[in-house]
Short mmCIF file of C-alpha atoms and ligand atoms in Angstrom, two decimals:
data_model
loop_
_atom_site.label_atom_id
_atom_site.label_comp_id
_atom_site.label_asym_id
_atom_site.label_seq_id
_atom_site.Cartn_x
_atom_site.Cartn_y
_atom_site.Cartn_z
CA UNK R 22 0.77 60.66 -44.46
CA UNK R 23 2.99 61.87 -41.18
CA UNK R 24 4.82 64.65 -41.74
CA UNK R 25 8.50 63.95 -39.89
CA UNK R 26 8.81 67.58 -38.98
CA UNK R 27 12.92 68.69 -39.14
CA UNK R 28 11.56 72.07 -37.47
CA UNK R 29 9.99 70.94 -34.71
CA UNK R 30 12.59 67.89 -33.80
CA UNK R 31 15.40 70.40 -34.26
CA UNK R 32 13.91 73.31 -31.97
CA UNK R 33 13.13 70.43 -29.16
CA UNK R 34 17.02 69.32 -29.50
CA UNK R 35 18.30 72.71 -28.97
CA UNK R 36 16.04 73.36 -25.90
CA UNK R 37 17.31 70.23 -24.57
CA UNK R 38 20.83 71.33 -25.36
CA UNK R 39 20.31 74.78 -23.63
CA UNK R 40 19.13 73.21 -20.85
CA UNK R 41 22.61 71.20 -20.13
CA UNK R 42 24.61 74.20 -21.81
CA UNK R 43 23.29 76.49 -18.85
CA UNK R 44 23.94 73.67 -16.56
CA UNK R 45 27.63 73.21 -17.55
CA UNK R 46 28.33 76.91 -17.57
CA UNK R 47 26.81 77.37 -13.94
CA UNK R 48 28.97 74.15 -12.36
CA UNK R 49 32.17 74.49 -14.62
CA UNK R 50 32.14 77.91 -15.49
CA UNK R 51 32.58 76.84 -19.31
CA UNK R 52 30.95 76.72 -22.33
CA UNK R 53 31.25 74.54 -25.72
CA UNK R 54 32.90 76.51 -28.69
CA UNK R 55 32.49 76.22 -31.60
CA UNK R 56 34.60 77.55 -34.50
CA UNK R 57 33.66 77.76 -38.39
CA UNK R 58 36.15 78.75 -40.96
CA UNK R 59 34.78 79.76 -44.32
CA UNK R 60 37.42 80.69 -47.25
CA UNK R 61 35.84 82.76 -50.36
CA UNK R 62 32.84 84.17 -50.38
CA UNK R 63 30.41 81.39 -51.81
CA UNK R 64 26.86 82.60 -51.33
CA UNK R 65 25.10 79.42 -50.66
CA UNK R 66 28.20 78.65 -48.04
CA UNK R 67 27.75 82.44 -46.56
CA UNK R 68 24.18 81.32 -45.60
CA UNK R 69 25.04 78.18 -44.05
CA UNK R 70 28.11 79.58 -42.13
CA UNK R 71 25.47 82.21 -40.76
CA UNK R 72 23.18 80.12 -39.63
CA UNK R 73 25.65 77.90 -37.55
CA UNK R 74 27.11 81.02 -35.53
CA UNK R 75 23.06 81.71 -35.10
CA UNK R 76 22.13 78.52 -33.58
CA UNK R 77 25.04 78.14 -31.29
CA UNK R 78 24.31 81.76 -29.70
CA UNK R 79 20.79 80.08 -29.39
CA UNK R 80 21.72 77.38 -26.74
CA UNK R 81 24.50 79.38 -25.18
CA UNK R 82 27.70 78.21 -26.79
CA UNK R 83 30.64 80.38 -27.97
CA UNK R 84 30.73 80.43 -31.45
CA UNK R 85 33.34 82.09 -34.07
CA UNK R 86 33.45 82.54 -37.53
CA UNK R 87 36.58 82.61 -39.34
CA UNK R 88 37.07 84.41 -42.57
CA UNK R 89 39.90 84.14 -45.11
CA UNK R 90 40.11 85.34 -48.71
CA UNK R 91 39.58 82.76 -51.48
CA UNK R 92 43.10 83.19 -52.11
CA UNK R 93 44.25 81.21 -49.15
CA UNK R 94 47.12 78.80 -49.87
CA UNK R 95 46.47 75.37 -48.20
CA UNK R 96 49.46 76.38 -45.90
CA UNK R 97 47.89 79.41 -43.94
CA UNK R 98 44.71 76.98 -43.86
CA UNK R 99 46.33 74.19 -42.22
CA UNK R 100 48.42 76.53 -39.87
CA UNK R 101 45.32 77.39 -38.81
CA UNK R 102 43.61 74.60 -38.06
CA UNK R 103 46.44 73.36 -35.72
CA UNK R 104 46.16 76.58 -34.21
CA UNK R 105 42.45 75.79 -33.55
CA UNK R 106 43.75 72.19 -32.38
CA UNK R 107 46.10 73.15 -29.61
CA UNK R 108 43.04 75.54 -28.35
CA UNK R 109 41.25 74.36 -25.06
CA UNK R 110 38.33 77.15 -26.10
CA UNK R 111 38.01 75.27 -28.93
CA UNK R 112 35.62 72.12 -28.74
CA UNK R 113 34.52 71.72 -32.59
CA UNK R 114 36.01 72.80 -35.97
CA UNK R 115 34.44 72.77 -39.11
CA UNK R 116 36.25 74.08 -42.44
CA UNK R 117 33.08 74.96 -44.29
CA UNK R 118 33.12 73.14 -47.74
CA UNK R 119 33.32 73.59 -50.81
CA UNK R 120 36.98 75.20 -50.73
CA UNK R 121 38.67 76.65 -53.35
CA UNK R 122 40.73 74.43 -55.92
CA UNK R 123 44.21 75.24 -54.62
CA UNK R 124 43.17 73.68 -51.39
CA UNK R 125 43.13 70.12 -51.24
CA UNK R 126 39.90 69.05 -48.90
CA UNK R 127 41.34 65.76 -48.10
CA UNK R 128 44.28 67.33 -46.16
CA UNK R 129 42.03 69.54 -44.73
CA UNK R 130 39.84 67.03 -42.98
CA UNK R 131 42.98 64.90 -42.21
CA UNK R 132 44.47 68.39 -40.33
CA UNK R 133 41.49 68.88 -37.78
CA UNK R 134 42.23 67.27 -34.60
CA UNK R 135 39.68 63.91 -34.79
CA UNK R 136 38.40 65.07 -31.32
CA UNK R 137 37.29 68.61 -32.64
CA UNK R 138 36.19 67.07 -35.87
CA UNK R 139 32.15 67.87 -35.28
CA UNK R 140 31.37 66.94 -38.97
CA UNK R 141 32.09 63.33 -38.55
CA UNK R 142 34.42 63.27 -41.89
CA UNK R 143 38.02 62.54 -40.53
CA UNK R 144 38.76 58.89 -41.33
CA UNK R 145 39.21 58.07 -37.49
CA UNK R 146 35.27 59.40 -36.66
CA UNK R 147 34.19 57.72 -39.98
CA UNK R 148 36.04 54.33 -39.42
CA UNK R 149 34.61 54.21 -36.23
CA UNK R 150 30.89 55.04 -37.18
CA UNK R 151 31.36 51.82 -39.88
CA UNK R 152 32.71 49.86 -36.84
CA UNK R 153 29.41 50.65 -34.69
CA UNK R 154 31.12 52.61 -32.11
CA UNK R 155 29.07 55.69 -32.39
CA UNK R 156 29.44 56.50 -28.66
CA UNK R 157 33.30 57.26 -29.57
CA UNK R 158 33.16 59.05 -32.77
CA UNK R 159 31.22 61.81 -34.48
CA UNK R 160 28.51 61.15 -36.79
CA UNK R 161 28.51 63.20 -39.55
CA UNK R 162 25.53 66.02 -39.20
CA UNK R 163 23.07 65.27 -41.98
CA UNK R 164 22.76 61.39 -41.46
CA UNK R 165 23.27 61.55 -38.00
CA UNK R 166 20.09 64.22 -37.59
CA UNK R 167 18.47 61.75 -40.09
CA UNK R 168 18.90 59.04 -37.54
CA UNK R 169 17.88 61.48 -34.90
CA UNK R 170 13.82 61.85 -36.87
CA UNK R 171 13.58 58.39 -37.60
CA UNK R 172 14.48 57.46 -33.85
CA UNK R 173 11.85 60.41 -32.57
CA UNK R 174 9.08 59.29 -35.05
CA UNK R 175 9.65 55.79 -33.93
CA UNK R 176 10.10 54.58 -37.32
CA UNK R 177 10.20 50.80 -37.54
CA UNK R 178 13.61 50.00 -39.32
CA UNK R 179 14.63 46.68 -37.91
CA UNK R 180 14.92 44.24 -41.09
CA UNK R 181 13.74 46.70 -43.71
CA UNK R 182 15.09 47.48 -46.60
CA UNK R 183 16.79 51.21 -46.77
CA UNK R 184 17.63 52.02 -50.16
CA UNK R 185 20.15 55.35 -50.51
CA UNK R 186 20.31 57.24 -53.66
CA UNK R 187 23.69 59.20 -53.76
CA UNK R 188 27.22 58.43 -52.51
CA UNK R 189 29.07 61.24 -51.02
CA UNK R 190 31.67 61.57 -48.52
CA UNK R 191 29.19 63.33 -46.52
CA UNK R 192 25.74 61.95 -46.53
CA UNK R 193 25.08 58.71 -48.97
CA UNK R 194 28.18 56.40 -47.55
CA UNK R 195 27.95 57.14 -43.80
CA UNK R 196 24.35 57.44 -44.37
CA UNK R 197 24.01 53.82 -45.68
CA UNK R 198 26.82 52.55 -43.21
CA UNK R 199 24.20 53.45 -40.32
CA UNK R 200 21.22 52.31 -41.28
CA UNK R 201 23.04 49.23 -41.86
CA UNK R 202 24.29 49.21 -37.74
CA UNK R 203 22.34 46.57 -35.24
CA UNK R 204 21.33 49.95 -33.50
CA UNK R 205 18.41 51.76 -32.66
CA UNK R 206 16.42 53.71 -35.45
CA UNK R 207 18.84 50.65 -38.01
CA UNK R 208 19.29 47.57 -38.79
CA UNK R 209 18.56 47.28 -42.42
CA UNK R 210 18.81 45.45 -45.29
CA UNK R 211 21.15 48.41 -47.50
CA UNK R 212 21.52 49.23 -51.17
CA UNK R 213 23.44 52.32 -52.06
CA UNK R 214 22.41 53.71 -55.90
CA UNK R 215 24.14 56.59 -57.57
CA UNK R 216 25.48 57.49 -61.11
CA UNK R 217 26.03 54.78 -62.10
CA UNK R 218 23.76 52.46 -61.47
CA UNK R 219 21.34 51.12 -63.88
CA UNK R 220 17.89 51.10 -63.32
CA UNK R 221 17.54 53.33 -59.92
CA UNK R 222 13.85 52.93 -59.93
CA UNK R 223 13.96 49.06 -60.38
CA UNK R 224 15.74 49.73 -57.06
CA UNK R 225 14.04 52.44 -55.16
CA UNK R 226 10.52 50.82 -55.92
CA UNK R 227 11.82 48.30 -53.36
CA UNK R 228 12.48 50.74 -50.61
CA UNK R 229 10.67 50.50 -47.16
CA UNK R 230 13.01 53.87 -46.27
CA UNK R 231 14.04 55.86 -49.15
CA UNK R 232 16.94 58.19 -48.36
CA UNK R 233 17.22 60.91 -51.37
CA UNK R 234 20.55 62.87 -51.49
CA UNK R 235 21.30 63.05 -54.74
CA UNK R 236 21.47 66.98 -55.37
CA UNK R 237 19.05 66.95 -58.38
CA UNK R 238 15.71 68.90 -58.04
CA UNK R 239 12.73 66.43 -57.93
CA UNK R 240 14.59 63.58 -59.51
CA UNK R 241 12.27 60.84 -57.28
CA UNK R 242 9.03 60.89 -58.86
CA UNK R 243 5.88 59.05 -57.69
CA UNK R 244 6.39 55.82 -59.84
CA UNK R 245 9.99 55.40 -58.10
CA UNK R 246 8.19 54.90 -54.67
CA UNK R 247 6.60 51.85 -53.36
CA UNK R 248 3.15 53.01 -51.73
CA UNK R 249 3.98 53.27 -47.86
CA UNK R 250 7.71 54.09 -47.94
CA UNK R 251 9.33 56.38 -46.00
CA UNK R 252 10.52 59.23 -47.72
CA UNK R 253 13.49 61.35 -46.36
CA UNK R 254 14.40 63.85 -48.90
CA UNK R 255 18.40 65.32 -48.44
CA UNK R 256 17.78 67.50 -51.12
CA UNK R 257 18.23 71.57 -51.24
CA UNK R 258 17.97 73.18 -54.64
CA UNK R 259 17.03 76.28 -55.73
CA UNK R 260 14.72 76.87 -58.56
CA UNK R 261 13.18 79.02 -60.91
CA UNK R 262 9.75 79.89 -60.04
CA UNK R 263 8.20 83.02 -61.13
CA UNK R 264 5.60 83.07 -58.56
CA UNK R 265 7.44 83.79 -55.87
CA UNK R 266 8.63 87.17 -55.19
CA UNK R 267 12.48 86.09 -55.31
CA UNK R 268 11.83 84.11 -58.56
CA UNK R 269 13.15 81.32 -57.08
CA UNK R 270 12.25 78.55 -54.37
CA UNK R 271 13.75 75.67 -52.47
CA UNK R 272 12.28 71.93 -53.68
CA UNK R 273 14.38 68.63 -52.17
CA UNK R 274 15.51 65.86 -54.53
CA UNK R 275 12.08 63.95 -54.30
CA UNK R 276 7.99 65.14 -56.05
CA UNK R 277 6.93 65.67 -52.44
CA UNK R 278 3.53 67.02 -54.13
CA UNK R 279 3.79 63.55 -56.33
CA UNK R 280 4.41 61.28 -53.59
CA UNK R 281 2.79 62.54 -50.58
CA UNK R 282 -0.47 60.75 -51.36
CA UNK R 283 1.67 57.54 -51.73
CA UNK R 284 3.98 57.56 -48.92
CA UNK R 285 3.58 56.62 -45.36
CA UNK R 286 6.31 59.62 -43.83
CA UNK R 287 7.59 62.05 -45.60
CA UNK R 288 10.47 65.04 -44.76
CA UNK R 289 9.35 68.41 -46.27
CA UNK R 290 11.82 70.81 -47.72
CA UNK R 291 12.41 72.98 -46.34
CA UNK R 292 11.65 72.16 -43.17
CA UNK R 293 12.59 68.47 -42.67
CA UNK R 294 16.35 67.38 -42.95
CA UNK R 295 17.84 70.73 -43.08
CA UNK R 296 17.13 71.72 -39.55
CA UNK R 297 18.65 68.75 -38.39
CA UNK R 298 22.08 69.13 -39.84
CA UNK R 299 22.58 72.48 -37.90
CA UNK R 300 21.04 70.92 -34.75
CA UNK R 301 23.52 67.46 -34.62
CA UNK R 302 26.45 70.19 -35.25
CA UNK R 303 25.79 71.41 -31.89
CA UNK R 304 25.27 68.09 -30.49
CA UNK R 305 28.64 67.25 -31.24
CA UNK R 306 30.17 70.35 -30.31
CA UNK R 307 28.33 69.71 -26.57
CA UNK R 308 29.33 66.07 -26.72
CA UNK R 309 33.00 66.99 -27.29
CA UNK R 310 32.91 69.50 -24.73
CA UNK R 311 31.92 67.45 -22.14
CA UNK R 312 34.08 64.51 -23.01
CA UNK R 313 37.08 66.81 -22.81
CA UNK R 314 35.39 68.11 -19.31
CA UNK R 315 35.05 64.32 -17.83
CA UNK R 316 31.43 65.62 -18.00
CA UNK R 317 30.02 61.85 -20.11
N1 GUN Z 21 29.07 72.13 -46.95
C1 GUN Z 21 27.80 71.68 -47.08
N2 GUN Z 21 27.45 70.94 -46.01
C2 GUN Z 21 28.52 70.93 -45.20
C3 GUN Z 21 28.76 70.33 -43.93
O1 GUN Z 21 27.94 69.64 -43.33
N3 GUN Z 21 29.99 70.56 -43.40
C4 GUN Z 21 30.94 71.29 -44.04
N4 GUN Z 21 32.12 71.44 -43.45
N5 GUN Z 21 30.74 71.85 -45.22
C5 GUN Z 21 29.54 71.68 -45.79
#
């Protein structure tokens, strides 16, 4: 069983990004920016939001992290975000989600400027990625760093079938709209499961790539998997687990110890998809930086 290593791919991506990041800065005297705002003081969100600012220090870029009280009216939040807009520092904005209930996300994403939007989710970027035109949009982080492994572990995708379990805004719809592009590292047959649907196994069983992002711990067990799929596992939960010295640790939505003898590729967690997601945030910061510059 290959292990499609998230670490690895991720750490090669931003020493490639470095590399052109250094490059930029020495013939344009700039830098990509990118700026994260976080409202309220989720935990899981705090750790994310950290890690972000982390990365882009890693390959050089300006990053900047903007705190506001969980209090925030939609008003100040959207004020701003078109202050971020009319910004030339400014290449990428992301409004870290979730957000608190008096804020309405929608109007949120439909505020950022689509040329700053680095998480792919403003209509414009997403109606473009179901179009095909990913060279003029951004591609949301998780299934575009998703796309990113299967390309580097020259997975063959051409014709098979790619079932997705899970439907979000974020991963499961332009996760399935990709794999279903005549593109590189695509090109499948699609079927989309979630809540609703009866029968998921009768479903997955049939999957040549198996694309878990369901948010439940473990719920793709061994007998859901046809022997030599490709498993990529979406999936970060936190669970009990006394044997650890937090009392808790991080499994992914699919039995990796179940399936591992069964599949052909597998993502770990942590360690496979996870990486990724930070590492295609910068990607798109640096791509809209240098479309901005004239430097594509
Ligand atoms: N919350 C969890 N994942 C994400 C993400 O990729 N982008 C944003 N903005 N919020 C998130």
């Amino acid at each position: 069983m290959l292990i499609i290593d998230g670490k690895k791919v991720s750490s090669d991506l931003k020493t490639e990004m470095k590399v052109r990041v250094d490059a930029h800065r020495a013939t344009t005297r700039k830098v990509p920016g990118l700026t994260v705002i976080i409202v309220g003081e989720d935990p899981a969100s705090q750790v994310y939001v950290r890690n972000k600012a982390k990365s882009c220090v890693e390959v050089g870029m300006n990053s900047s992290v903007i705190e506001m009280p969980a209090s925030t009216s939609q008003e100040v939040l959207l004020a701003k975000i078109h202050e971020l807009n009319a910004n030339s520092d400014v290449h990428g904005i992301l409004v870290q989600q979730p957000l608190p209930k008096q804020i309405d996300e929608f109007a949120v994403t439909m505020a950022i400027d689509p040329a700053k939007d680095v998480d792919g989710f403003h209509p414009e970027n997403l109606g473009k990625l179901v179009m095909g035109h990913l060279d003029r949009c951004f591609v949301s982080c998780t299934p575009y760093g998703i796309l990113e492994l299967l390309g580097r572990y020259n997975i063959e995708t051409k014709g098979k079938h790619c079932v997705v379990v899970g439907r979000s805004n974020i991963v499961g719809k332009p996760m399935a709209n990709l794999m279903l592009q005549k593109l590189e590292a695509t090109n499948c047959t699609v079927t989309i499961c979630h809540s609703a649907t009866k029968n998921i196994p009768a479903y997955t069983r049939q999957a040549d790539i198996l694309i878990a992002a369901i948010g439940k711990a473990r719920f793709i067990t061994a007998d859901m998997v046809k022997p030599g799929a490709v498993v990529i596992d979406v999936g970060i939960n936190r669970i009990d687990d006394p044997s650890t010295k937090s009392g808790t640790r991080l499994v992914g939505d699919v039995d990796y110890e179940g399936i591992s003898p069964i599949a052909s590729a597998m993502t770990p967690v942590p360690g496979g998809v996870g990486p990724m997601t930070i590492a295609m945030l910068l990607k798109n910061t640096l791509q809209s930086f240098e479309r901005v510059n004239g430097l594509l």
